[in-house]
């Protein structure tokens, strides 16, 4: 909240003469009391002065100053307003105009606030701090008025008494499949804990403590969780092994059990306030807010990455595009991995903490954009969470001195600002034994050949979850030592909506007669030249054959039933040879590769639809 800069000292009178001598006498006594630091006597004499002359401006103004310093906002506004009423447009009352105008701004009365603050700005020094404050506040008035004119529809729904079971609930987090809700709840005694609820039969279940390993008599709250639900980072203040007032802690889930939380250490935590974490969907990038030294304002946003050694890098500041001289808090990185939401009272907004959106590309952030009215209003907005598919938003709000959780349907005006994200989840198992496996799941952008995400399926349950943002073509590779890698392909180049898929993965051990489909090998229609998007999978295949030099494999080409049988046979043979040629050029022993074309003779499914025909157009590899 904007601080008021007091420009007039309490013991300086504005020197307006009273008509009643006795009133002037009481007023002078009050000034003497103030000099002697006898505030009770000063207030008493100021009221006596008003009793003698109710039109005497000085006592009202002085009572306004006294109440301002005492942070009694209601009385400060009342007495300043009375002084202004008695002597409107008097430059000596500028402090009162500034105070009342600021409070009108914080109440969302932008038109009236603009009147008061416009008067003040005409009566202060050009290069003074108060001039900077007033200039900024008038910009907020103008922005607030315009935002209200451009309002869009937003209907929020209270999540109900089952979820809002305490007086205070806040910082909601929802899983990519929209089936799990985690949030912070605070007891009347001030104890904060993390609670979890599941969406079952069309409603949220009764919240339960997330884990006895995590919740303690200390405060645990404001958490973030990876997309697969197995890496949790949360805030604990004055907790075990704390490095500062509030620190960030991490816990891992294996099967159904959470590990004992560990302090994230000096790379992330500091002797200052470190809180409000947000994890990327793969749990490898962490954003948070901190008031540590070395920032640009009171609270800044920072980030750290998990390196290949499994260690968190030293946290870095997100820079001046994001951070200002004021507060930036409650970061939230959307599941698409590029869209960052956060709250700030430093960027132009409606008077308090507003919510903003920015996009990252090559570690550069776009200029933050205010989310507009009514998502933002004159109150402080923090703790926004938006579902991976862009369907729902979640936040907390103060209702009659209780903080409750709400959900709302994302309006089109907001949905157009970011890409939605899809999810795929399932279980990884041994194809022979159905044993659950811990395997690496790697998501690669086939257009840029960059790895977007790496996760590990659960060692006990075999469960995995991967997030696939709209806007590109992806290969999802499931890798485990001594097994054939499995590949899936997803083309989301033209996709604008989002959904989820459940795909269980069966991995074949590397042994004779094992067979796998290479789902990310692409040819243009009727062509035999490999498209560049194929190179990621081919390079993985080359690495597999290099690590197993004794393997002899068959590369087989298959087509659908469109076209002449002879043409399909030739096409399938040449495509298989194109794959073999690529591998040989990469160093694979030619003697270990056999090629064969099967044309349309071995369809996996009936050639009854275009989708089925696409399944039948494939490259397979089998061990001889």
PDB file of N, CA and C in Angstrom, residues 21 23 124 127 163 169 183 187 228 381 539 587:
ATOM      1  N   UNK A  21     -11.586  34.709  20.220  1.00  0.00           N
ATOM      2  CA  UNK A  21     -10.283  34.767  20.919  1.00  0.00           C
ATOM      3  C   UNK A  21     -10.065  33.578  21.847  1.00  0.00           C
ATOM      4  N   UNK A  23     -11.227  30.571  21.464  1.00  0.00           N
ATOM      5  CA  UNK A  23     -10.881  29.417  20.629  1.00  0.00           C
ATOM      6  C   UNK A  23      -9.415  29.458  20.250  1.00  0.00           C
ATOM      7  N   UNK A 124       2.657  21.360  -4.388  1.00  0.00           N
ATOM      8  CA  UNK A 124       3.854  20.743  -3.817  1.00  0.00           C
ATOM      9  C   UNK A 124       5.038  21.044  -4.725  1.00  0.00           C
ATOM     10  N   UNK A 127      10.086  18.710  -7.684  1.00  0.00           N
ATOM     11  CA  UNK A 127      10.970  17.549  -7.653  1.00  0.00           C
ATOM     12  C   UNK A 127      10.952  16.811  -6.321  1.00  0.00           C
ATOM     13  N   UNK A 163     -15.027 -26.861   1.814  1.00  0.00           N
ATOM     14  CA  UNK A 163     -13.646 -26.420   1.589  1.00  0.00           C
ATOM     15  C   UNK A 163     -13.284 -25.283   2.529  1.00  0.00           C
ATOM     16  N   UNK A 169      -8.744 -19.438   4.527  1.00  0.00           N
ATOM     17  CA  UNK A 169      -8.189 -20.369   3.540  1.00  0.00           C
ATOM     18  C   UNK A 169      -7.603 -19.549   2.398  1.00  0.00           C
ATOM     19  N   UNK A 183      -4.431 -26.434  -0.468  1.00  0.00           N
ATOM     20  CA  UNK A 183      -4.501 -25.037  -0.051  1.00  0.00           C
ATOM     21  C   UNK A 183      -4.022 -24.893   1.381  1.00  0.00           C
ATOM     22  N   UNK A 187      -5.855 -21.804  11.477  1.00  0.00           N
ATOM     23  CA  UNK A 187      -6.731 -21.965  12.645  1.00  0.00           C
ATOM     24  C   UNK A 187      -6.841 -20.656  13.410  1.00  0.00           C
ATOM     25  N   UNK A 228       3.108 -33.828 -11.579  1.00  0.00           N
ATOM     26  CA  UNK A 228       2.859 -35.226 -11.237  1.00  0.00           C
ATOM     27  C   UNK A 228       2.480 -35.419  -9.773  1.00  0.00           C
ATOM     28  N   UNK A 381      -5.098  -7.853  -4.648  1.00  0.00           N
ATOM     29  CA  UNK A 381      -5.329  -9.157  -5.263  1.00  0.00           C
ATOM     30  C   UNK A 381      -4.026  -9.958  -5.250  1.00  0.00           C
ATOM     31  N   UNK A 539      17.897 -40.043 -33.439  1.00  0.00           N
ATOM     32  CA  UNK A 539      19.113 -39.901 -32.631  1.00  0.00           C
ATOM     33  C   UNK A 539      19.032 -40.750 -31.367  1.00  0.00           C
ATOM     34  N   UNK A 587      26.754 -43.709 -37.582  1.00  0.00           N
ATOM     35  CA  UNK A 587      27.748 -44.602 -37.005  1.00  0.00           C
ATOM     36  C   UNK A 587      27.269 -45.977 -36.637  1.00  0.00           C
TER      37      UNK A 587
END
